């Protein structure tokens, strides 16, 4: 019901008396009119706008709910925006889609809603459409579109959908505003270009500090997220000391956003070279306040935080708790899956069961789990890694082959996607390569290529590898399959040099007309000239084969080449009366009684010395006969033995003895 003319005139008069920036006065004016006519749609609309300007989003939603569908249709933008600000993103998406004749404002709200719902492909599509048509755009809206588009591109990279990003190389316009530089840096970091990301983050910080329209407090608030991202990059680059220094300069408690504060707290625990008390780290990790619904981290951030939490609990020896919580998480997700998050939690669950043991001890605990969860990709990868750590490549290959056979028997299409996942195929091919099993490599790549060629979005890297392996096969059917693979790759991307080269190699035969392939040869670009004569003159280098008969020890240098080195003796090993000018006694190593200067004391000693004088004649009666062995290897002493009768003393019967 429309308001009467008098009421409409009064609201217009009241609004003229207020300032555009004084939203409290606007709200009071709207309430004054609504006291006379509580159903005045225009006054309600004005009140909603004022409440939104005052950040009173819940109050604005309450007014919209009470106003009914007519008010929601009139204030479609405010309705969708209020839902977005309170974290009801699905409802905001529905409100924006239901609005007829969408304005640019509604397009912005819809794109931001998709961004928070992590539907980044839809968000970037809306931003690209708005950037192409700037009719009706407000001042500096093109700059906002570029900043938001860069943020969405970075999220696409983080979510492993970087193929949807149109522009990856930073341009001049990306270095002019700190928001653009920061979002471009995030995209570089997501792609693994950490060096470029570090440079762009420094540029963003310098641009922010140089802004004159921002106060010192506002500059600090804008620089904090940049510094937190810098710490992450420095940690990834291995610059732990720089990361620790930068982390100490940040006041984590002063970060206004709860999600950024939690991430900064995580980075501070890692940015140190000192051994951290795991129980203290556990306490610090859980000291962060709860994150509100509107500021929750994105999926990839939540996954990392979840894994960090379990890791800290593992090093804190909370094995039972980790087993219970990770088992609950795994029960909520289906297996097999290619989700990195789910498979990582599966590995953490196995680590808790094995109590952080690796090698044979870890295998003893993990193998029974694999019998229960045979289709768990993360667990299979863990068992493979443990076998490889013990150099048991055969068992690792058998485990993966058995897993593939299990998936091949499954009727579910999603299981077949896991079976022929390029990463898993690459692992099996690597294991075959270590064992020299070339025929199995070709067979496995041919099966994977046959599967992915039926898909709408095949893996180009896997098809290239399959085509190359099949091209080296002596079988005619394998070379025909390689020709078909490279033909499809060439049709998808005619500028790909590898695909063009494979196409030529697989289609040219001895009877082919080479002029038919001249266009494709030209695409490969100019081939550098090679000096064949110089190559022939240089010869072909041969690596000498290793021989068991040749010693691997380094040949010692001759005495003529190197002068003798004087051995230096430490003073602690020299006697107290050592004189370097006096020659040492050459008999110092002999026992005292064997030295030439030895003189026994007493009559008995002199008598023994006379009887055992070195060089003296032997007394056969006393010493017995001595026989020298052949070859001078020694002397055997033969003792004198008495006659058969013996002495009387020996024959005398001893009293009490028994015969």
XYZ file of C-alpha atoms in Angstrom:
659
model
C 0.000 0.000 0.000
C 1.444 3.358 -1.072
C 1.858 6.146 1.440
C -0.450 9.154 1.238
C 0.893 12.295 -0.522
C 1.351 14.099 2.775
C 3.536 11.344 4.172
C 5.581 11.156 0.951
C 6.088 14.918 1.090
C 7.222 14.771 4.702
C 9.854 12.084 4.078
C 11.233 14.086 1.149
C 11.373 17.218 3.294
C 13.076 15.430 6.150
C 15.682 13.865 3.871
C 16.537 17.256 2.395
C 17.297 18.529 5.875
C 19.854 15.762 6.546
C 23.401 15.279 5.326
C 24.171 12.416 2.931
C 26.767 11.109 5.362
C 24.627 11.442 8.473
C 22.926 8.046 8.370
C 21.653 8.322 11.926
C 19.576 11.383 10.987
C 18.301 9.600 7.877
C 17.235 6.666 10.051
C 15.455 8.995 12.482
C 13.645 10.715 9.608
C 12.477 7.382 8.201
C 11.240 6.248 11.621
C 9.324 9.507 11.991
C 7.442 8.859 8.753
C 6.881 5.186 9.598
C 5.160 6.192 12.848
C 2.424 7.789 10.758
C 2.408 5.136 8.004
C 4.118 1.899 8.918
C 3.625 0.388 5.462
C 5.248 3.204 3.458
C 7.530 1.239 1.080
C 9.677 4.262 0.257
C 10.293 5.060 3.925
C 11.067 1.413 4.635
C 13.532 1.384 1.737
C 15.241 4.494 3.096
C 15.436 2.911 6.546
C 17.008 -0.265 5.136
C 19.676 1.720 3.295
C 20.469 3.696 6.453
C 20.765 0.516 8.509
C 23.128 -0.997 5.943
C 25.234 2.156 5.985
C 25.477 1.813 9.768
C 26.539 -1.872 9.422
C 23.349 -3.007 11.164
C 22.765 -5.918 8.786
C 20.614 -8.038 11.102
C 18.261 -5.088 11.721
C 18.034 -4.460 7.973
C 17.127 -8.109 7.387
C 14.423 -7.918 10.036
C 12.853 -4.878 8.359
C 12.974 -6.633 4.978
C 11.375 -9.783 6.390
C 8.583 -7.751 7.987
C 8.055 -5.693 4.817
C 7.084 -8.692 2.697
C 7.758 -9.627 -0.916
C 6.865 -6.198 -2.281
C 9.623 -4.555 -0.264
C 12.091 -7.295 -1.235
C 11.330 -6.718 -4.908
C 11.855 -2.964 -4.542
C 15.041 -3.379 -2.472
C 16.434 -6.459 -4.270
C 20.005 -5.174 -4.104
C 19.784 -4.366 -0.388
C 18.105 -7.740 0.304
C 20.874 -9.722 -1.417
C 23.614 -7.557 0.107
C 22.279 -7.936 3.665
C 22.095 -11.718 3.269
C 25.683 -11.720 1.978
C 26.971 -9.636 4.888
C 25.489 -11.934 7.543
C 27.019 -15.018 5.911
C 23.870 -16.498 4.363
C 25.576 -16.945 0.998
C 23.190 -19.509 -0.489
C 20.201 -17.274 0.288
C 22.062 -14.278 -1.137
C 22.731 -16.219 -4.341
C 19.036 -17.052 -4.657
C 17.970 -13.444 -3.990
C 20.371 -12.115 -6.624
C 19.256 -14.666 -9.220
C 15.542 -13.976 -8.625
C 15.917 -10.235 -9.117
C 14.609 -9.153 -12.519
C 16.538 -6.615 -14.594
C 19.797 -6.962 -12.707
C 21.755 -3.813 -12.034
C 25.542 -3.600 -11.866
C 25.251 -3.543 -8.106
C 23.398 -6.850 -8.103
C 26.042 -8.291 -10.426
C 28.734 -7.295 -7.934
C 26.843 -8.910 -5.049
C 26.227 -12.064 -7.076
C 29.916 -12.351 -8.031
C 31.015 -11.823 -4.432
C 28.505 -14.439 -3.280
C 29.898 -16.977 -5.730
C 33.383 -16.043 -4.502
C 32.499 -16.871 -0.884
C 30.728 -20.058 -2.007
C 34.045 -20.975 -3.727
C 32.361 -21.126 -7.132
C 35.268 -19.159 -8.573
C 34.626 -20.079 -12.209
C 31.169 -18.471 -12.044
C 32.526 -15.414 -10.236
C 35.279 -14.816 -12.784
C 32.748 -15.188 -15.603
C 30.593 -12.392 -14.153
C 33.611 -10.115 -13.668
C 34.736 -10.656 -17.268
C 31.277 -9.782 -18.606
C 31.152 -6.629 -16.500
C 34.661 -5.609 -17.607
C 33.657 -5.889 -21.276
C 30.602 -3.643 -20.820
C 31.344 -0.590 -18.658
C 28.205 1.330 -19.629
C 26.593 2.622 -16.475
C 29.727 1.987 -14.419
C 30.499 4.318 -11.528
C 33.791 6.093 -11.011
C 36.816 3.786 -10.521
C 34.614 0.715 -10.967
C 36.998 -0.625 -13.627
C 39.791 -0.592 -11.045
C 37.615 -2.520 -8.572
C 36.794 -5.065 -11.273
C 40.484 -5.635 -12.012
C 41.287 -6.111 -8.306
C 38.409 -8.549 -7.789
C 39.279 -10.425 -10.973
C 42.867 -10.862 -9.777
C 41.618 -12.159 -6.420
C 39.361 -14.662 -8.184
C 42.219 -15.785 -10.449
C 44.357 -16.432 -7.377
C 41.594 -18.559 -5.862
C 41.345 -20.547 -9.101
C 45.062 -21.274 -8.824
C 44.734 -22.344 -5.181
C 41.845 -24.662 -6.059
C 43.883 -26.400 -8.829
C 41.851 -24.838 -11.645
C 44.537 -22.584 -13.019
C 43.646 -23.521 -16.605
C 40.712 -21.096 -16.313
C 43.010 -18.130 -15.636
C 43.446 -16.011 -18.769
C 46.326 -13.817 -17.636
C 49.196 -15.133 -15.548
C 52.132 -12.862 -16.348
C 52.011 -9.611 -14.310
C 51.553 -6.435 -16.350
C 52.285 -2.794 -15.718
C 48.773 -2.150 -14.399
C 49.288 -4.892 -11.800
C 52.072 -2.878 -10.158
C 50.296 0.470 -9.872
C 47.953 -0.209 -6.908
C 48.763 -2.160 -3.784
C 45.539 -4.200 -4.029
C 46.393 -5.301 -7.561
C 49.993 -6.096 -6.595
C 48.865 -8.118 -3.566
C 46.306 -10.212 -5.484
C 48.783 -10.802 -8.315
C 51.345 -11.937 -5.732
C 48.821 -14.413 -4.302
C 48.315 -15.863 -7.771
C 52.067 -16.288 -8.239
C 52.385 -17.972 -4.835
C 49.534 -20.365 -5.668
C 51.380 -21.399 -8.859
C 54.571 -22.002 -6.886
C 56.356 -18.922 -8.263
C 57.578 -17.943 -4.804
C 60.380 -15.629 -5.895
C 58.048 -13.537 -8.027
C 55.464 -13.579 -5.255
C 57.994 -12.243 -2.748
C 58.881 -9.329 -5.052
C 55.215 -8.466 -5.648
C 54.446 -8.547 -1.920
C 57.236 -6.059 -1.251
C 55.857 -3.875 -4.027
C 52.365 -4.043 -2.500
C 53.687 -3.072 0.931
C 55.627 -0.090 -0.478
C 52.600 1.135 -2.439
C 50.381 0.874 0.633
C 52.801 2.806 2.843
C 53.089 5.530 0.180
C 49.330 6.260 0.092
C 48.626 9.738 1.474
C 44.853 9.317 1.800
C 45.236 6.564 4.403
C 45.936 7.272 8.056
C 48.701 5.470 9.932
C 46.179 3.139 11.580
C 44.609 2.280 8.220
C 48.033 1.609 6.705
C 48.898 -0.796 9.519
C 45.590 -2.627 9.024
C 46.229 -2.975 5.275
C 49.874 -4.031 5.631
C 49.205 -6.798 8.186
C 47.751 -9.337 5.694
C 50.644 -8.609 3.327
C 53.158 -9.281 6.111
C 51.419 -12.536 7.056
C 51.652 -13.670 3.438
C 55.318 -12.643 3.352
C 56.052 -14.910 6.329
C 54.478 -17.839 4.492
C 56.582 -17.197 1.383
C 59.805 -16.873 3.395
C 59.082 -20.172 5.143
C 58.491 -21.872 1.795
C 61.750 -20.410 0.467
C 63.676 -21.722 3.482
C 64.477 -18.243 4.808
C 63.519 -19.152 8.354
C 65.555 -16.433 10.063
C 63.938 -13.680 7.971
C 60.512 -15.198 8.579
C 61.132 -15.358 12.327
C 62.290 -11.743 12.409
C 59.254 -10.532 10.453
C 56.926 -12.607 12.625
C 58.336 -11.021 15.773
C 57.551 -7.558 14.367
C 53.847 -8.368 13.931
C 51.348 -7.958 16.736
C 49.161 -11.007 16.192
C 46.656 -9.855 18.811
C 46.191 -6.609 16.865
C 45.022 -8.289 13.647
C 41.297 -7.471 13.319
C 40.251 -10.394 11.080
C 39.954 -13.666 12.986
C 40.958 -15.866 10.031
C 44.069 -13.784 9.288
C 44.959 -13.856 12.995
C 44.727 -17.657 13.090
C 46.899 -17.998 9.968
C 49.478 -15.641 11.459
C 49.477 -17.739 14.646
C 50.141 -20.875 12.589
C 52.979 -19.259 10.668
C 54.618 -18.030 13.871
C 54.815 -21.622 15.143
C 56.655 -22.724 11.996
C 58.847 -19.634 11.537
C 61.547 -20.673 13.989
C 64.720 -22.776 13.903
C 64.501 -23.616 17.595
C 62.926 -26.824 18.787
C 59.431 -26.028 20.021
C 57.823 -27.733 22.970
C 54.978 -29.679 21.298
C 52.664 -29.239 24.277
C 53.269 -25.489 24.324
C 52.699 -25.354 20.557
C 49.450 -27.255 21.046
C 48.332 -24.689 23.585
C 49.269 -21.728 21.381
C 47.559 -23.289 18.355
C 44.258 -23.607 20.176
C 44.485 -20.173 21.817
C 42.969 -18.406 18.790
C 39.363 -17.260 19.304
C 36.604 -18.903 17.233
C 36.185 -17.553 13.718
C 32.781 -15.990 12.886
C 30.703 -17.350 10.039
C 31.392 -14.380 7.780
C 35.178 -14.701 8.119
C 35.712 -18.433 7.790
C 38.780 -19.519 5.802
C 38.435 -20.908 2.313
C 38.549 -24.625 1.616
C 42.279 -24.915 0.969
C 43.022 -22.879 4.099
C 40.696 -24.961 6.273
C 42.336 -28.129 4.958
C 45.810 -26.922 5.933
C 44.635 -25.769 9.359
C 42.975 -29.146 9.971
C 46.154 -31.012 9.040
C 48.264 -28.719 11.210
C 45.966 -29.430 14.130
C 46.318 -33.200 13.721
C 50.088 -32.898 13.258
C 50.493 -31.000 16.507
C 48.394 -33.601 18.292
C 50.562 -36.374 16.834
C 53.799 -34.839 18.105
C 52.035 -34.307 21.435
C 51.504 -38.113 21.572
C 47.698 -37.806 21.455
C 47.424 -40.910 19.259
C 44.061 -42.193 20.501
C 42.367 -38.839 19.997
C 43.775 -38.469 16.465
C 42.638 -41.995 15.537
C 39.108 -41.271 16.738
C 38.693 -37.834 15.159
C 40.285 -38.746 11.804
C 38.186 -41.931 11.598
C 35.057 -39.830 12.085
C 36.168 -37.458 9.329
C 36.939 -40.319 6.918
C 33.555 -41.920 7.579
C 31.897 -38.775 6.224
C 33.649 -39.095 2.847
C 33.523 -41.823 0.239
C 36.520 -43.786 -0.995
C 38.289 -44.032 -3.340
C 38.744 -40.327 -3.952
C 41.351 -38.025 -5.451
C 40.748 -35.351 -2.817
C 44.087 -34.287 -1.376
C 42.416 -33.320 1.888
C 40.728 -36.690 2.461
C 43.801 -38.684 1.465
C 46.012 -36.582 3.744
C 43.712 -37.247 6.691
C 43.915 -40.960 5.855
C 47.704 -40.806 6.113
C 47.467 -38.995 9.450
C 45.071 -41.673 10.701
C 47.595 -44.380 9.751
C 50.425 -42.420 11.405
C 48.420 -42.320 14.631
C 47.843 -46.087 14.445
C 51.588 -46.648 13.873
C 52.477 -44.069 16.558
C 54.766 -42.214 14.113
C 56.865 -45.308 13.345
C 58.312 -45.753 9.843
C 60.149 -48.520 8.026
C 59.370 -52.135 8.856
C 57.888 -51.216 12.237
C 55.475 -48.802 10.574
C 54.554 -51.354 7.893
C 53.689 -53.882 10.580
C 51.029 -51.499 11.932
C 49.773 -50.063 8.626
C 49.339 -53.243 6.564
C 46.407 -54.509 8.727
C 44.680 -51.159 8.091
C 45.093 -51.637 4.349
C 43.300 -54.980 4.599
C 40.303 -53.159 6.094
C 40.436 -50.097 3.788
C 41.568 -51.599 0.501
C 40.198 -48.745 -1.639
C 41.804 -45.939 0.393
C 44.096 -44.005 -1.964
C 45.957 -42.195 0.808
C 46.660 -45.434 2.664
C 47.885 -47.142 -0.522
C 50.267 -44.252 -1.178
C 51.575 -44.474 2.387
C 52.272 -48.208 2.102
C 54.056 -47.572 -1.196
C 56.250 -44.945 0.431
C 57.120 -47.202 3.365
C 58.089 -50.023 0.995
C 60.247 -47.648 -1.049
C 62.011 -46.467 2.106
C 63.082 -50.081 2.663
C 64.119 -50.445 -1.041
C 61.368 -53.020 -1.586
C 60.277 -51.904 -5.061
C 58.682 -55.245 -5.916
C 56.223 -55.133 -3.029
C 55.399 -51.503 -3.770
C 54.587 -52.391 -7.373
C 52.446 -55.345 -6.307
C 50.426 -53.171 -3.903
C 49.617 -50.626 -6.614
C 48.798 -53.308 -9.195
C 46.410 -54.997 -6.752
C 44.755 -51.656 -6.048
C 44.250 -51.057 -9.771
C 42.717 -54.515 -10.242
C 40.297 -53.788 -7.405
C 39.204 -50.547 -9.075
C 38.874 -52.162 -12.495
C 36.352 -54.616 -11.047
C 34.204 -51.750 -9.693
C 31.176 -50.661 -11.792
C 31.238 -47.070 -10.448
C 32.419 -44.484 -13.054
C 34.106 -42.415 -10.357
C 36.249 -45.416 -9.409
C 37.460 -45.639 -13.006
C 38.499 -41.975 -12.865
C 40.639 -42.862 -9.862
C 41.979 -45.970 -11.600
C 43.279 -43.949 -14.541
C 44.235 -40.813 -12.602
C 47.354 -39.356 -14.278
C 49.219 -39.094 -10.980
C 48.664 -42.745 -10.061
C 49.551 -43.857 -13.591
C 52.762 -41.842 -13.334
C 53.704 -43.584 -10.070
C 53.204 -47.057 -11.562
C 55.160 -46.091 -14.691
C 58.016 -44.829 -12.502
C 58.078 -48.118 -10.592
C 58.138 -50.052 -13.865
C 60.932 -47.824 -15.133
C 63.066 -48.556 -12.052
C 62.699 -52.264 -12.802
C 63.290 -51.906 -16.559
C 59.819 -53.211 -17.497
C 59.321 -51.272 -20.750
C 56.557 -53.450 -22.167
C 54.442 -52.949 -19.019
C 55.004 -49.190 -19.317
C 53.613 -49.160 -22.860
C 50.673 -51.357 -21.881
C 49.694 -49.196 -18.914
C 50.018 -45.920 -20.822
C 48.026 -47.332 -23.738
C 45.168 -48.348 -21.422
C 45.150 -44.932 -19.752
C 45.226 -43.116 -23.101
C 42.355 -45.233 -24.406
C 40.305 -44.305 -21.331
C 40.976 -40.555 -21.363
C 40.415 -40.168 -25.101
C 36.747 -40.955 -24.448
C 36.493 -38.094 -21.938
C 35.568 -34.506 -22.748
C 38.587 -33.100 -20.884
C 41.477 -35.556 -21.283
C 44.851 -35.116 -19.627
C 47.209 -33.730 -22.288
C 50.332 -34.611 -20.316
C 49.274 -38.244 -19.976
C 48.388 -38.496 -23.672
C 51.769 -37.068 -24.669
C 53.579 -39.598 -22.485
C 51.454 -42.437 -23.877
C 52.035 -41.341 -27.461
C 55.788 -41.114 -26.952
C 55.966 -44.574 -25.349
C 53.809 -46.191 -28.042
C 55.834 -44.517 -30.766
C 58.937 -46.369 -29.550
C 57.169 -49.734 -29.714
C 58.060 -52.121 -32.569
C 54.416 -53.258 -32.826
C 52.324 -51.871 -35.685
C 49.172 -51.494 -33.582
C 51.056 -49.464 -30.967
C 52.419 -47.071 -33.603
C 48.923 -46.710 -35.060
C 47.585 -45.815 -31.599
C 50.405 -43.260 -31.183
C 49.477 -41.706 -34.534
C 45.854 -41.358 -33.438
C 46.868 -39.811 -30.089
C 49.142 -37.185 -31.645
C 46.534 -36.404 -34.282
C 43.991 -35.568 -31.565
C 46.545 -33.554 -29.588
C 47.500 -31.574 -32.679
C 43.861 -30.790 -33.439
C 43.322 -29.535 -29.859
C 46.408 -27.287 -29.849
C 48.075 -26.775 -33.257
C 50.786 -24.608 -31.656
C 52.044 -27.352 -29.328
C 55.455 -28.270 -30.769
C 55.624 -31.622 -29.015
C 52.268 -32.680 -30.452
C 53.275 -31.518 -33.933
C 56.595 -33.368 -33.734
C 54.841 -36.518 -32.536
C 52.306 -36.214 -35.334
C 55.052 -36.018 -37.955
C 57.045 -38.888 -36.441
C 53.997 -41.154 -36.222
C 52.628 -40.447 -39.723
C 55.742 -40.282 -41.861
C 56.644 -43.580 -43.551
C 59.411 -44.415 -46.066
C 56.869 -44.079 -48.880
C 55.343 -40.791 -47.633
C 55.514 -37.555 -49.592
C 57.415 -35.209 -47.273
C 55.948 -32.146 -48.959
C 52.615 -32.950 -47.300
C 54.212 -32.364 -43.890
C 56.110 -29.170 -44.758
C 53.533 -26.952 -43.048
C 53.867 -28.932 -39.830
C 57.658 -28.913 -40.063
C 57.630 -25.127 -40.354
C 55.647 -24.932 -37.094
C 58.565 -26.469 -35.252
C 60.601 -23.344 -35.916
C 64.116 -23.003 -37.279
C 66.466 -25.827 -36.390
C 69.927 -24.554 -35.340
C 72.732 -25.500 -37.734
C 74.994 -28.261 -36.466
C 78.656 -28.528 -37.459
C 78.882 -32.209 -38.320
C 82.621 -32.052 -39.079
C 83.392 -30.633 -35.646
C 81.312 -33.351 -34.016
C 83.180 -36.070 -35.950
C 86.539 -34.618 -35.010
C 85.595 -34.385 -31.342
C 84.510 -38.019 -31.354
C 81.946 -39.715 -29.204
C 82.789 -39.794 -25.495
C 82.582 -43.183 -23.846
C 82.085 -43.714 -20.159
C 84.388 -46.527 -18.975
C 82.470 -49.504 -17.700
C 82.859 -50.318 -14.038
C 85.059 -53.377 -13.467
C 85.287 -55.409 -10.303
C 88.981 -56.092 -10.919
C 89.973 -52.437 -10.946
C 90.550 -50.892 -7.573
C 88.505 -47.784 -6.802
C 91.156 -46.461 -4.422
C 93.118 -43.375 -5.396
C 96.638 -44.145 -6.573
C 99.207 -42.917 -4.075
C 101.647 -40.262 -5.241
C 105.299 -41.277 -5.680
C 107.976 -40.133 -3.322
C 109.601 -38.009 -6.026
C 106.465 -35.979 -6.594
C 105.691 -35.168 -2.983
C 108.316 -34.351 -0.350
C 108.114 -36.329 2.877
C 106.033 -34.551 5.458
C 107.321 -34.330 9.002
C 104.844 -35.729 11.467
C 104.018 -33.286 14.196
C 103.792 -34.733 17.695
C 101.689 -33.020 20.316
C 103.544 -31.761 23.416
C 101.280 -33.752 25.695
C 102.766 -36.961 24.274
C 106.440 -35.940 24.820
C 108.337 -36.749 28.050
C 109.185 -33.967 30.451
C 112.970 -34.237 29.812
C 112.606 -34.333 26.031
C 115.507 -32.725 24.140
C 114.962 -32.306 20.384
C 118.750 -32.154 19.767
C 119.395 -35.505 21.457
C 118.832 -38.736 19.519
C 116.450 -41.137 21.257
C 117.604 -44.564 22.418
C 117.060 -47.058 19.531
C 116.438 -49.849 22.094
C 113.685 -47.930 23.869
C 111.009 -50.242 22.451
C 112.642 -53.418 23.850
C 111.884 -54.803 27.289
C 114.355 -53.687 29.947
C 115.954 -57.131 30.371
C 116.603 -57.387 26.606
C 118.518 -54.156 26.292
C 122.320 -54.157 26.010
C 122.590 -51.770 28.955
C 120.715 -54.097 31.295
C 122.680 -55.087 34.463
C 120.969 -57.476 36.900
C 121.248 -56.963 40.602
C 122.280 -59.576 43.198
C 124.110 -62.937 42.906
C 121.102 -64.905 41.657
C 120.387 -62.330 39.038
C 123.960 -62.340 37.822
C 123.951 -66.149 37.703
C 120.766 -66.204 35.625
C 122.200 -63.555 33.335
C 125.382 -65.582 32.864
C 123.356 -68.714 32.058
C 121.142 -66.841 29.550
C 123.712 -64.563 28.008
C 122.824 -63.651 24.473
C 125.128 -65.419 22.006
C 126.375 -67.987 24.585
C 126.623 -71.733 23.923
C 123.615 -73.813 24.774
C 123.809 -76.549 27.403
C 122.157 -79.621 25.902
C 122.001 -81.353 29.248
C 120.005 -78.550 30.657
C 118.110 -77.114 27.765
C 117.526 -80.230 25.738
C 118.022 -80.665 22.012
C 116.777 -77.984 19.629
C 115.829 -78.765 15.989
C 115.617 -75.983 13.427
C 112.648 -76.278 11.050
C 113.042 -76.292 7.275
C 112.958 -72.850 5.738
C 114.010 -71.102 8.904
C 110.462 -70.792 10.133
C 111.289 -71.655 13.723
C 112.979 -73.949 16.230
C 111.455 -76.908 18.083
C 112.869 -77.893 21.487
C 113.042 -81.609 22.164
C 113.023 -82.517 25.841
C 115.119 -85.439 27.088
C 113.008 -88.386 28.131
C 114.204 -91.067 30.615
C 114.487 -94.825 29.936
C 111.647 -97.274 30.065
C 112.601 -98.559 33.523
C 112.343 -95.238 35.154
C 113.823 -94.310 38.476
C 113.337 -96.048 41.724
C 111.513 -93.078 43.091
C 108.887 -93.430 40.421
C 108.552 -97.184 40.972
C 108.250 -96.945 44.710
C 104.794 -97.829 45.873
C 103.011 -95.099 47.699
C 101.410 -96.158 50.926
C 97.661 -96.285 50.729
C 97.510 -96.216 46.953
C 95.216 -98.528 45.010
C 96.226 -100.509 41.966
